[in-house]
PDB file of C-alpha atoms in Angstrom:
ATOM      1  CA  UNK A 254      33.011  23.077   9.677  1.00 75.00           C
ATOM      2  CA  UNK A 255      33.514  20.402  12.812  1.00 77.00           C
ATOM      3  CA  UNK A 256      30.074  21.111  14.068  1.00 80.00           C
ATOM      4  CA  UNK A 257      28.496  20.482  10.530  1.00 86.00           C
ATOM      5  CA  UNK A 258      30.545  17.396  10.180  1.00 88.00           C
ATOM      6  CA  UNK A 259      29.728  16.635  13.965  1.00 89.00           C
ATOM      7  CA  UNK A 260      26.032  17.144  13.358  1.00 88.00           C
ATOM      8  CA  UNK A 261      26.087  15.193  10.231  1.00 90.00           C
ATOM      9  CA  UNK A 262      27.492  12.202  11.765  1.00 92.00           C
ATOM     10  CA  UNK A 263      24.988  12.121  14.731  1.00 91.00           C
ATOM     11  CA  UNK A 264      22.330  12.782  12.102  1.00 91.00           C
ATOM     12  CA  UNK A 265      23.397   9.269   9.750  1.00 93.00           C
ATOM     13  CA  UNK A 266      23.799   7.833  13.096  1.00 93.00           C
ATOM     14  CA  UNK A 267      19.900   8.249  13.949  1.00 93.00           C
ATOM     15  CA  UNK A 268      18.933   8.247   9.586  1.00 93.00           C
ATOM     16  CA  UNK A 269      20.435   4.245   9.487  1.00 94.00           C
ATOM     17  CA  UNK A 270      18.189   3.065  12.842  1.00 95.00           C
ATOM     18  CA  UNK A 271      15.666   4.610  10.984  1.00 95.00           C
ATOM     19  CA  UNK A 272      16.854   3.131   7.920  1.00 94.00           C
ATOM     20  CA  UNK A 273      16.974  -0.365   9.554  1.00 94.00           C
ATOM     21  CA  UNK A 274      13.356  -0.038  10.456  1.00 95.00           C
ATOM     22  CA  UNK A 275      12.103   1.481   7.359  1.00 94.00           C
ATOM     23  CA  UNK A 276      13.125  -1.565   5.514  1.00 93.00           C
ATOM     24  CA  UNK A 277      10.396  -3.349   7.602  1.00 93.00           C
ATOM     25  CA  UNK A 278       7.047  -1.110   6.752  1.00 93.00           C
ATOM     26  CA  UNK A 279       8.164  -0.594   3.380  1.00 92.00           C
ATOM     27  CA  UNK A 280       8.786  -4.900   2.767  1.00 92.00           C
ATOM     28  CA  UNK A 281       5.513  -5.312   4.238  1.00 91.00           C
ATOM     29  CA  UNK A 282       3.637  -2.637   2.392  1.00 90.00           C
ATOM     30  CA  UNK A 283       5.108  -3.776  -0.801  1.00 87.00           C
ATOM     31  CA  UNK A 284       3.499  -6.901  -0.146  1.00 86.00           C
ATOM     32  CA  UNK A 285       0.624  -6.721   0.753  1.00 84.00           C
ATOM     33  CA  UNK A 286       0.185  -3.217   0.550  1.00 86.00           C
ATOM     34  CA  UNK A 287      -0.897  -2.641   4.566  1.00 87.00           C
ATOM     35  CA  UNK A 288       0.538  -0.715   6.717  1.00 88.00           C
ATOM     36  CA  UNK A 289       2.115  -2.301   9.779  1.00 91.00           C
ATOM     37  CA  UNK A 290       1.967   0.245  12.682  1.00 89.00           C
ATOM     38  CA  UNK A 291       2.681  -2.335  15.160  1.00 92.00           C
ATOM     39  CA  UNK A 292       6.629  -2.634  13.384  1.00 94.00           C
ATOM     40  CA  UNK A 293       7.986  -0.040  15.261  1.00 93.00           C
ATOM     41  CA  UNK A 294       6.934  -1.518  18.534  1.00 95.00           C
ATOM     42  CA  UNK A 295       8.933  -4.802  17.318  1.00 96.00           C
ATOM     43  CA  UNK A 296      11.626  -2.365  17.297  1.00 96.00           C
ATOM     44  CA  UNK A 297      11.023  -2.003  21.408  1.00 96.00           C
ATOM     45  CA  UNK A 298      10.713  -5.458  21.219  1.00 96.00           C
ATOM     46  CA  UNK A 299      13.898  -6.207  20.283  1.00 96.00           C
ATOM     47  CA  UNK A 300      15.413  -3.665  22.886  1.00 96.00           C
ATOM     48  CA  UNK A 301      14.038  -5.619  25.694  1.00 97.00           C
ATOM     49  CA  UNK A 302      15.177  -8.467  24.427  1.00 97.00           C
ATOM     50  CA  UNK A 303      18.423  -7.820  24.263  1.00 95.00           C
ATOM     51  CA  UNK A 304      18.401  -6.804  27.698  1.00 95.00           C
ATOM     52  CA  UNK A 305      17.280  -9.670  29.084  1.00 95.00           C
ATOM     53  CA  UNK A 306      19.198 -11.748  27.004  1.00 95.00           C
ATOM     54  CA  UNK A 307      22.296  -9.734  28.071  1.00 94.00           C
ATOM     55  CA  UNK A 308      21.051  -9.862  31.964  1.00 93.00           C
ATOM     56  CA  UNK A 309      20.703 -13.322  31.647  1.00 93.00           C
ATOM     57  CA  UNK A 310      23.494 -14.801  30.286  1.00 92.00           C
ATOM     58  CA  UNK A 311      25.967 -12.535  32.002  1.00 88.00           C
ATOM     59  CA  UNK A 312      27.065 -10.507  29.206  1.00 88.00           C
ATOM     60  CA  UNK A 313      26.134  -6.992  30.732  1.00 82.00           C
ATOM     61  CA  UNK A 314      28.911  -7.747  33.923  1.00 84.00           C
ATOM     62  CA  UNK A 315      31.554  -8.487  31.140  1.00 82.00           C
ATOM     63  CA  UNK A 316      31.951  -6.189  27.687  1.00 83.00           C
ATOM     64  CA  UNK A 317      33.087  -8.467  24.635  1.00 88.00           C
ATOM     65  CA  UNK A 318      32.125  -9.156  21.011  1.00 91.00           C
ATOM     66  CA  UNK A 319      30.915 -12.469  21.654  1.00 93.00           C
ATOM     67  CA  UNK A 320      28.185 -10.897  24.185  1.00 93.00           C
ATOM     68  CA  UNK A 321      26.697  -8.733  21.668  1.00 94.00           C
ATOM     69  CA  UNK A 322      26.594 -10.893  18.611  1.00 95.00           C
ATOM     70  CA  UNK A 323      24.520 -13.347  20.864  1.00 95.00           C
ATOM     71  CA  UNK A 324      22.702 -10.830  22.049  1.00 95.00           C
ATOM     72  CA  UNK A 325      22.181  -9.148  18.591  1.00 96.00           C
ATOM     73  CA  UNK A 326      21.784 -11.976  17.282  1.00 96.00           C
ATOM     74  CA  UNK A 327      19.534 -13.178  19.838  1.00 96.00           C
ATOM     75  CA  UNK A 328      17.166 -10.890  20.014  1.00 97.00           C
ATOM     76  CA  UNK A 329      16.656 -10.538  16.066  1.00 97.00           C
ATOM     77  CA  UNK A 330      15.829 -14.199  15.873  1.00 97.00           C
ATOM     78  CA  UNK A 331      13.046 -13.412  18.755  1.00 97.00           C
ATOM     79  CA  UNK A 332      11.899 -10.336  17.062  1.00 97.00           C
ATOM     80  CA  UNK A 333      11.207 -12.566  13.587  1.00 97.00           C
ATOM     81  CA  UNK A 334       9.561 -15.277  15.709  1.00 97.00           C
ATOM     82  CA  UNK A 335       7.138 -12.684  17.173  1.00 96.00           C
ATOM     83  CA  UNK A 336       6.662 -10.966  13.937  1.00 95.00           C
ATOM     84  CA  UNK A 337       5.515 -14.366  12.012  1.00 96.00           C
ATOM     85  CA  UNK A 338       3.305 -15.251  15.205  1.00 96.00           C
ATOM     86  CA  UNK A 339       1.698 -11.145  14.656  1.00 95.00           C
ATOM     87  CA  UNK A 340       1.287 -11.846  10.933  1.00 94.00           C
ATOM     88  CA  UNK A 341      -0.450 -15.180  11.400  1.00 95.00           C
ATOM     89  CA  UNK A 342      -2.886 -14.276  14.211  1.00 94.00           C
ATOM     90  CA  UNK A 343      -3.715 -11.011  13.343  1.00 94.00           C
ATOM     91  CA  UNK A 344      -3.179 -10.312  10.054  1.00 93.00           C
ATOM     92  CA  UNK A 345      -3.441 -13.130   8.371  1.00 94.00           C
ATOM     93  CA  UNK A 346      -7.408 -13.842   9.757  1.00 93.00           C
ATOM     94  CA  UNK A 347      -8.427 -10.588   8.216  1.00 91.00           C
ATOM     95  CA  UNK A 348      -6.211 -10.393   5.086  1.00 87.00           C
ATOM     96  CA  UNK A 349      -9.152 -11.170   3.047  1.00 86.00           C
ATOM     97  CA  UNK A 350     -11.157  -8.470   4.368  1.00 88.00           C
ATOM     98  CA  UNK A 351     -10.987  -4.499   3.593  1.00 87.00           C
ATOM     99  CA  UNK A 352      -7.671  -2.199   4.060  1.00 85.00           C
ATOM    100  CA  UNK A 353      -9.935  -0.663   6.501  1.00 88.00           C
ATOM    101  CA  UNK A 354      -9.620  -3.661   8.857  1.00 91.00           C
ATOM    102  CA  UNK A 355      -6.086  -4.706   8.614  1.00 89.00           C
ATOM    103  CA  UNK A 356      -5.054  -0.905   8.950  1.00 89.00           C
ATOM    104  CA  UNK A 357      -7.438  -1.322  12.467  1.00 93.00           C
ATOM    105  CA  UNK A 358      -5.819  -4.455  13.103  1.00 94.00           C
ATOM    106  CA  UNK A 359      -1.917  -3.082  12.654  1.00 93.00           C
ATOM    107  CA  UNK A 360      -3.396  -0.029  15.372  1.00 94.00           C
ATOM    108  CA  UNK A 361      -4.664  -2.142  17.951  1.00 95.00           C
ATOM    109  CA  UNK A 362      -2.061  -4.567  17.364  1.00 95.00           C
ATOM    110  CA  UNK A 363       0.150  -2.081  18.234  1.00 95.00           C
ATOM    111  CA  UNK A 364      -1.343  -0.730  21.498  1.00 95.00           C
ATOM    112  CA  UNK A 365      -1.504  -4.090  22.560  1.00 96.00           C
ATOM    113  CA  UNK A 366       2.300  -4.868  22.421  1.00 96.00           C
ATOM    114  CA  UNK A 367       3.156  -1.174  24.185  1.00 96.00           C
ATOM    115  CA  UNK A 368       0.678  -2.024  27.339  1.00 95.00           C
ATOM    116  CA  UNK A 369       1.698  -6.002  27.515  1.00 96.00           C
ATOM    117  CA  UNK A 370       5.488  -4.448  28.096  1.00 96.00           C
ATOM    118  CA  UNK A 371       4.259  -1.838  29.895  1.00 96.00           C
ATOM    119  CA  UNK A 372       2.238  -4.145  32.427  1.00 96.00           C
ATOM    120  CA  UNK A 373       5.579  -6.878  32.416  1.00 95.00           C
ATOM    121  CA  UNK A 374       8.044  -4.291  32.778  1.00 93.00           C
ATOM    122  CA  UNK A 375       6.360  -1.347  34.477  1.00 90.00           C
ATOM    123  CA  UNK A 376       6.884   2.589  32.231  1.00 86.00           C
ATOM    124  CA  UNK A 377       9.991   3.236  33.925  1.00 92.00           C
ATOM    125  CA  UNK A 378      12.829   3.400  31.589  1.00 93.00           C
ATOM    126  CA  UNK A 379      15.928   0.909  32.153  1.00 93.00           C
ATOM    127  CA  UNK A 380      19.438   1.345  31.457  1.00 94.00           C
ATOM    128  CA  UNK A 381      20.915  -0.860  28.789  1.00 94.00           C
ATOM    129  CA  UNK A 382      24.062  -2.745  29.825  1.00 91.00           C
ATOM    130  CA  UNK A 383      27.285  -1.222  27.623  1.00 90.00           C
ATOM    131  CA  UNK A 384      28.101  -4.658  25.411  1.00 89.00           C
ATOM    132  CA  UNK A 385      31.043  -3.326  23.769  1.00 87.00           C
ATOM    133  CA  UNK A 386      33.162  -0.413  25.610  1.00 84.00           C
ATOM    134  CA  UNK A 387      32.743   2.916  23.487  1.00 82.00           C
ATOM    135  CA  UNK A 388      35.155   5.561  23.455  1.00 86.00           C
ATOM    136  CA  UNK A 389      35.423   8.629  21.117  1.00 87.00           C
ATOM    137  CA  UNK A 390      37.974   9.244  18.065  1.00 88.00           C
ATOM    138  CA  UNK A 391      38.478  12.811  17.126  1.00 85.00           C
ATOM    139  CA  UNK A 392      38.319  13.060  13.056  1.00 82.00           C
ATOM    140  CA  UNK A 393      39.443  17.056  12.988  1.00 77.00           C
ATOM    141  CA  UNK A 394      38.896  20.009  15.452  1.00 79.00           C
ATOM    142  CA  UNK A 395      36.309  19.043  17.387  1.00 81.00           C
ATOM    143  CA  UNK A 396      34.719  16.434  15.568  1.00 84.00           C
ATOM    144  CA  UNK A 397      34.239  12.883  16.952  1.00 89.00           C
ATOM    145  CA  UNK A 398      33.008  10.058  16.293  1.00 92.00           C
ATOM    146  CA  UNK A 399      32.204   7.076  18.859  1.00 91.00           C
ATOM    147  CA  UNK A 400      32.931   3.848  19.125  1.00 91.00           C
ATOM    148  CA  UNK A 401      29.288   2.774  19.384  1.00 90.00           C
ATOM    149  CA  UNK A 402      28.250   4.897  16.160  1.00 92.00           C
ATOM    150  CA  UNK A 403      31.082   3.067  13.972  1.00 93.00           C
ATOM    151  CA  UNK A 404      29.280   0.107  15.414  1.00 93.00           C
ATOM    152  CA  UNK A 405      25.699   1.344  13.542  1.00 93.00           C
ATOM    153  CA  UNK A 406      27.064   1.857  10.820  1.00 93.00           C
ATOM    154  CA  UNK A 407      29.160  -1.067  10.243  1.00 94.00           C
ATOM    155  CA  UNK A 408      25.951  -3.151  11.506  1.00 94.00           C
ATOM    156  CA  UNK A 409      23.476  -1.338   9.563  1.00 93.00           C
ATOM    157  CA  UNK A 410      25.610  -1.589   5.676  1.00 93.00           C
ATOM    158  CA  UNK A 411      26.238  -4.956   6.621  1.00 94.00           C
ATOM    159  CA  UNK A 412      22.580  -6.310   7.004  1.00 93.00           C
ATOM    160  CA  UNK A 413      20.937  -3.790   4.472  1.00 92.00           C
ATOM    161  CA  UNK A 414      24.058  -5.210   2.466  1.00 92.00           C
ATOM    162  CA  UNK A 415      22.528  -9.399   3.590  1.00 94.00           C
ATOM    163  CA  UNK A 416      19.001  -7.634   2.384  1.00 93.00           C
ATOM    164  CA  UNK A 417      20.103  -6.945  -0.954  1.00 91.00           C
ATOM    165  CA  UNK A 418      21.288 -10.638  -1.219  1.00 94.00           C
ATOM    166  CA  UNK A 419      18.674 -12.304   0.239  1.00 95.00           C
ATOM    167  CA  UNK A 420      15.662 -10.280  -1.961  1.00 92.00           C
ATOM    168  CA  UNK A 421      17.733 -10.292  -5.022  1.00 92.00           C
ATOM    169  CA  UNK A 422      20.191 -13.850  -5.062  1.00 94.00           C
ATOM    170  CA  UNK A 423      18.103 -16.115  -3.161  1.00 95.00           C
ATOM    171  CA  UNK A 424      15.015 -18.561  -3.904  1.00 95.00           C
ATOM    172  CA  UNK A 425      12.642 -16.846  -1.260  1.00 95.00           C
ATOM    173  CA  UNK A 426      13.519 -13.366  -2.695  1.00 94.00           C
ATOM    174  CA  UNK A 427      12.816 -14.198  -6.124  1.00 94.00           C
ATOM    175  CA  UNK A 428       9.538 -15.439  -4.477  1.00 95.00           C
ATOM    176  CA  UNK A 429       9.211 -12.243  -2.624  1.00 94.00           C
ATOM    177  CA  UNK A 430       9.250  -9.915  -5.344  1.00 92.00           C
ATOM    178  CA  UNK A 431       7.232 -12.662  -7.317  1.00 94.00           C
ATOM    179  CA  UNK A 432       4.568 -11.715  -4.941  1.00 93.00           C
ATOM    180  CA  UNK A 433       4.217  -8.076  -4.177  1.00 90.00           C
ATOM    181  CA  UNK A 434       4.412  -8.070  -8.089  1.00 89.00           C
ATOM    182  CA  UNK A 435       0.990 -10.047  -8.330  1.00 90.00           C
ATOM    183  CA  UNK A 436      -0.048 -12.328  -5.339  1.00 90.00           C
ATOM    184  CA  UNK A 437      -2.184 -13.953  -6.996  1.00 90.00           C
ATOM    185  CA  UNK A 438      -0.558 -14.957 -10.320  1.00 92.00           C
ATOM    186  CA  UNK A 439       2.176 -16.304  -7.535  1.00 92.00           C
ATOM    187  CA  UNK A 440      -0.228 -18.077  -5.769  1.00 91.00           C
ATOM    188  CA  UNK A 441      -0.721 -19.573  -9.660  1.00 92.00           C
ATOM    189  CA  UNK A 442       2.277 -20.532  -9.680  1.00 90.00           C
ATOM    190  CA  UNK A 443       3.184 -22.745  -7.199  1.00 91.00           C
ATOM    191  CA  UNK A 444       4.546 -20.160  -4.891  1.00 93.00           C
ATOM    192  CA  UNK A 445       3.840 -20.466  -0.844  1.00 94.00           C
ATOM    193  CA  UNK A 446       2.219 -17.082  -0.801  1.00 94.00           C
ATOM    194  CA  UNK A 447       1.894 -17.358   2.981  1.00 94.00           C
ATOM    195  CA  UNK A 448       5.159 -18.544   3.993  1.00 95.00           C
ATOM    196  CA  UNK A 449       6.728 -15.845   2.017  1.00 96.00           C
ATOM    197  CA  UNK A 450       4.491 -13.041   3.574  1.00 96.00           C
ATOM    198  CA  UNK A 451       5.463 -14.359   7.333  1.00 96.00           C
ATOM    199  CA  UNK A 452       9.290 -14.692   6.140  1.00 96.00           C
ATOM    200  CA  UNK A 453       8.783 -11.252   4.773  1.00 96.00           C
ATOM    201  CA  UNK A 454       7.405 -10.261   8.589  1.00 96.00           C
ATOM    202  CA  UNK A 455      10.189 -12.414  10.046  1.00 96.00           C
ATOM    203  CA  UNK A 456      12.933 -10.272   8.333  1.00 95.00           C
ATOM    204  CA  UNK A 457      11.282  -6.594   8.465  1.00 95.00           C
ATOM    205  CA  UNK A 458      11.031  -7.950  12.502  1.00 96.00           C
ATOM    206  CA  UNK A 459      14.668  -9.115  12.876  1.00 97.00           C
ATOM    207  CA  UNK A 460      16.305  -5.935  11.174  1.00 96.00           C
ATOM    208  CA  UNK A 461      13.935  -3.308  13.535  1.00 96.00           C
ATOM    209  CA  UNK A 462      14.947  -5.685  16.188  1.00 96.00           C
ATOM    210  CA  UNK A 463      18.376  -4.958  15.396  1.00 96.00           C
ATOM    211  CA  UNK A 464      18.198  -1.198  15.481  1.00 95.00           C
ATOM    212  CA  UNK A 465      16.639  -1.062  18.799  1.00 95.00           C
ATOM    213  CA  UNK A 466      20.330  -2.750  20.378  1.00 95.00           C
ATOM    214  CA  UNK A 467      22.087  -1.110  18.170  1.00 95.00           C
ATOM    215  CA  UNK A 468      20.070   2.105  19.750  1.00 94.00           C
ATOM    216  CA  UNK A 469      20.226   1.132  23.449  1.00 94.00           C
ATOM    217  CA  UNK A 470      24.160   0.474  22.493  1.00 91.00           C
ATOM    218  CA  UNK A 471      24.384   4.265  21.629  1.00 90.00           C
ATOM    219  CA  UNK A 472      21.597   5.702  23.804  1.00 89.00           C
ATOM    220  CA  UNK A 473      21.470   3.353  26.698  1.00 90.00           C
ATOM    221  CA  UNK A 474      18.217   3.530  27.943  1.00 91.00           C
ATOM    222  CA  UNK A 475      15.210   1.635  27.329  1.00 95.00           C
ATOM    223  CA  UNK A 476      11.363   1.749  27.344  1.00 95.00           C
ATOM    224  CA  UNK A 477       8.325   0.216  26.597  1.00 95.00           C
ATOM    225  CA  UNK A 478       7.001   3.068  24.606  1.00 95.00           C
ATOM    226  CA  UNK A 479      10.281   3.800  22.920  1.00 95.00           C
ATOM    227  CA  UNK A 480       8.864   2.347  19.153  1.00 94.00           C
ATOM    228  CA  UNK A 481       6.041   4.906  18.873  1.00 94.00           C
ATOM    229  CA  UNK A 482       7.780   8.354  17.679  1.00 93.00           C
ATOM    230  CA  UNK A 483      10.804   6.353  16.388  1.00 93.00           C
ATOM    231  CA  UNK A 484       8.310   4.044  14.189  1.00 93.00           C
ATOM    232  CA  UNK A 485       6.462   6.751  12.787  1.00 92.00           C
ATOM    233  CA  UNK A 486       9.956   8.414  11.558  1.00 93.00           C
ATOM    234  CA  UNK A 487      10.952   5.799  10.694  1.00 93.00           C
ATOM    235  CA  UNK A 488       7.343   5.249   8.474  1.00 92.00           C
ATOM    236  CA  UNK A 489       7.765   8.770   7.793  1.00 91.00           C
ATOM    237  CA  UNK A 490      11.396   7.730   5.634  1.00 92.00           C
ATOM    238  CA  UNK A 491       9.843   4.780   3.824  1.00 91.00           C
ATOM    239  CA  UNK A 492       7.182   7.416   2.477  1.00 90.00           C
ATOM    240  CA  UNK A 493       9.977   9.593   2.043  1.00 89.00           C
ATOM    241  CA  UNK A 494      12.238   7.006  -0.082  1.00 87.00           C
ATOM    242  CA  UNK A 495       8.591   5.894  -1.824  1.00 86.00           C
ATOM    243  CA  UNK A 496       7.270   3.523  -0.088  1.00 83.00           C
ATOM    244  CA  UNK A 497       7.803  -0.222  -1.415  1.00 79.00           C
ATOM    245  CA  UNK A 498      11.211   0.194  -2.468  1.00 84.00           C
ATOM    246  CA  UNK A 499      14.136  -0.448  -0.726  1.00 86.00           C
ATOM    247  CA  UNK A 500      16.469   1.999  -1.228  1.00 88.00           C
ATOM    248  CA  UNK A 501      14.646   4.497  -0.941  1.00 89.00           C
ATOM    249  CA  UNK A 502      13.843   3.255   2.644  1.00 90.00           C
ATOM    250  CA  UNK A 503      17.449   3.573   3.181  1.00 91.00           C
ATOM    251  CA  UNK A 504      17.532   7.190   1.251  1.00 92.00           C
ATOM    252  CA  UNK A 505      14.736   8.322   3.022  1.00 91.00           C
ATOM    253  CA  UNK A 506      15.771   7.205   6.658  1.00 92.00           C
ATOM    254  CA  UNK A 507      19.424   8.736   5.765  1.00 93.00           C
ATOM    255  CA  UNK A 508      17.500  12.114   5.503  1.00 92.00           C
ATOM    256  CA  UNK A 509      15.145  11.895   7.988  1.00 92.00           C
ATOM    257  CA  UNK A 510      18.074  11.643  10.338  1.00 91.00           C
ATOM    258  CA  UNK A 511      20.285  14.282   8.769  1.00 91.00           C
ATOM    259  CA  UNK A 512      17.486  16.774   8.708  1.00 90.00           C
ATOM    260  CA  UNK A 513      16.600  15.890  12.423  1.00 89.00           C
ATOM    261  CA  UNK A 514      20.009  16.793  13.820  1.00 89.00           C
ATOM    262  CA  UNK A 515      20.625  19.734  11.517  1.00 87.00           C
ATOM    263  CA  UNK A 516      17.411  21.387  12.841  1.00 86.00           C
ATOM    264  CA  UNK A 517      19.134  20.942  16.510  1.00 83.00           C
ATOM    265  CA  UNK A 518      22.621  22.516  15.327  1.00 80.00           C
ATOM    266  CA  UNK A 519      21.562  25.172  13.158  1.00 81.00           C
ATOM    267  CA  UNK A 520      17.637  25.581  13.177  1.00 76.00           C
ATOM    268  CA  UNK A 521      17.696  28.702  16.072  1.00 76.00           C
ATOM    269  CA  UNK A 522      19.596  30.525  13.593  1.00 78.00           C
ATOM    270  CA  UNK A 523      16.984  30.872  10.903  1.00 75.00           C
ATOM    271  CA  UNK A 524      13.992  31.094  13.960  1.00 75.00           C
ATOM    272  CA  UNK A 525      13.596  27.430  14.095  1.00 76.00           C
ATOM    273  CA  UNK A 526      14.044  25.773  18.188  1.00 78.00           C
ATOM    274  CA  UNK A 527      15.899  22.614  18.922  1.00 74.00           C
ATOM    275  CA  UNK A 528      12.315  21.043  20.449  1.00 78.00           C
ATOM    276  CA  UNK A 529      10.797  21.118  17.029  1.00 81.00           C
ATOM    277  CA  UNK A 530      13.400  18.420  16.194  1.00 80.00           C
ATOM    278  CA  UNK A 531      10.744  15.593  16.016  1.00 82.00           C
ATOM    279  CA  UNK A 532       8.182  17.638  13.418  1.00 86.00           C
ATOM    280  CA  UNK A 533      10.697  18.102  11.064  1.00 84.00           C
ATOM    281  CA  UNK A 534      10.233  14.577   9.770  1.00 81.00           C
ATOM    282  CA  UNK A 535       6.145  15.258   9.643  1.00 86.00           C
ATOM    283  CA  UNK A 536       7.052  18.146   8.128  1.00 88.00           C
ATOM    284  CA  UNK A 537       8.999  16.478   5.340  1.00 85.00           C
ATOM    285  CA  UNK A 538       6.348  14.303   5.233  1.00 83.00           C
ATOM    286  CA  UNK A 539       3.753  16.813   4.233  1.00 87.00           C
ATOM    287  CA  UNK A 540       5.933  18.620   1.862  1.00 88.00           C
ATOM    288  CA  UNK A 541       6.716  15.116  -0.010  1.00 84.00           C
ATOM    289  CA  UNK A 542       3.177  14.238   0.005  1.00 82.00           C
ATOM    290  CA  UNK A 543       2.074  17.752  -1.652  1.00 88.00           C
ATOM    291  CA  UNK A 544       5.122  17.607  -4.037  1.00 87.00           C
ATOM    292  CA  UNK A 545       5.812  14.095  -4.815  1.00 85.00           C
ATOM    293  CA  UNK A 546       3.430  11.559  -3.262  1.00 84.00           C
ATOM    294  CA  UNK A 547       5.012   8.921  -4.852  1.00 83.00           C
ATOM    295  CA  UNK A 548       8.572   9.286  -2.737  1.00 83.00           C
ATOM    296  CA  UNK A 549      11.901  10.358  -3.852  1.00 82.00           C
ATOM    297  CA  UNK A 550      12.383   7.077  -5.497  1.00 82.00           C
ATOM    298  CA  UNK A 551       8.677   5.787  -5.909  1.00 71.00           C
ATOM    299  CA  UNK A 552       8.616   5.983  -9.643  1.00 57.00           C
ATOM    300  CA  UNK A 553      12.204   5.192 -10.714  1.00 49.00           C
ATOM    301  CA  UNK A 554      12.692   1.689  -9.474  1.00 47.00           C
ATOM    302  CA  UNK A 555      10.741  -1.180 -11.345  1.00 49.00           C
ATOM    303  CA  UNK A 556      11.510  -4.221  -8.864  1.00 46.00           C
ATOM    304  CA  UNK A 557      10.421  -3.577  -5.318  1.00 47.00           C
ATOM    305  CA  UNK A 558       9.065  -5.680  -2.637  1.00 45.00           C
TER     306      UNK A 558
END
């Protein structure tokens, strides 16, 4: 029973990064309906950003909770600036053109942002400075859970929680879900159609930027390629959920991650190996797709953005 619990909470560990970043694909696609492959590279983004923020201003030489607020913080607000400057130069140009071309765009876009940091910063991974110190707690037998996964969890409720607020209390959500609704009756309306698509950006940017620290806090080590199979689980969940509603982002991350790490603890006993960890979420996928293409929660929410 420890090991299932154990596996469980590694599993929501890894399902609420995803989470984090689902929120950003499935915003976006809600939206305008395109697929941003280049979000899970904002999610390396944000990793190296906190490092250097943390390198810089001294915070990696001494642990507190000032250091990594700043540099959570920190490198969310850089994330959102680089994620309005990718909607406006890239997208925005060739929004008026076919799905075909933005979905070419959001590729390219993408490979562009991996090679940049891998030409800056070289392909060798780099360890993450510890921001808070982590320790274990044992819950029963041999159980645990770390310091640095409370920290995930309490981070991750706590902005998904600020999400809820901001799409459902606030002026620019209203606006939000005024748009993916019908762009152009917004546009009718009086409603800034482009500053709410590059806030939208902005926010899907800041909360993948938030699971890559909250990552390199747990798994210490960084690298310029690090968004590419974590993005495309973490697209995989938002598909999952049904993509262009929220919770079901959240659901479908949760799952993701729990299925992940259950294959690893238990899958050699029914003939499944631990390496085939990373195509149980395309295998999800296709099962989902053939079953239910509109997501575990695609048809039973009305409001999504």
């Amino acid at each position: 029973m420890d090991t299932f619990v154990q596996q469980l909470i590694n599993g929501l560990t890894i399902g609420s990064i995803y989470a984090l970043i689902a929120l950003g694909y499935t915003m976006v696609y809600g939206i305008l309906r395109l697929i941003n492959f280049a979000h899970g590279d904002i999610y390396m983004v944000g990793a190296y950003a906190g490092f250097i923020l943390a390198t810089s201003l001294g915070f990696a030489s001494e642990p507190s909770a000032f250091g990594f607020v700043v540099t959570l913080v920190g490198s969310m607000a850089i994330a959102a600036a680089i994620g309005m400057a990718i909607e406006r130069f890239a997208y925005r140009p060739v929004r008026k053109f076919s799905k075909m071309t933005t979905l070419i765009t959001a590729i390219g876009m993408s490979l562009l942002i991996e090679y940049l940091f891998v030409f800056i910063f070289s392909g060798t991974p780099r360890s993450f400075p510890q921001l808070l110190p982590n320790s274990n707690i044992t819950l029963f037998g041999n159980a645990t859970i770390s310091t640095s996964q409370i920290l995930i969890f309490a981070v991750s409720i706590l902005l998904m929680i600020l999400l809820q607020w901001i799409i459902f209390k606030t002026k620019i959500g209203k606006a939000m879900r005024a748009v993916s609704f019908n762009i152009n009756s917004a546009k009718l309306m009086g409603i800034n159609t482009d500053f709410v698509i590059a806030f939208t950006f902005a926010l899907g940017s800041a909360l993948a930027a938030a699971g890559g620290v909250l990552t390199a806090q747990y798994n210490p080590k960084i690298e310029p390629l690090m968004g590419i199979m974590t993005g495309l689980k973490a697209f995989v969940a938002a598909v999952l959920g049904g993509i262009g509603n929220i919770p079901g982002a959240v659901l479908g991350g949760l799952l993701i991650g729990a299925a992940e790490t259950l294959v690893v603890g238990y899958g050699s006993t029914i003939g499944i190996p631990s390496t085939y960890r990373d195509a149980v979420a395309f295998a999800i996928l296709i099962i989902v797709l053939l079953v239910r293409p509109a997501g575990l929660l695609g048809s039973n929410v009305q409001e999504k953005v």
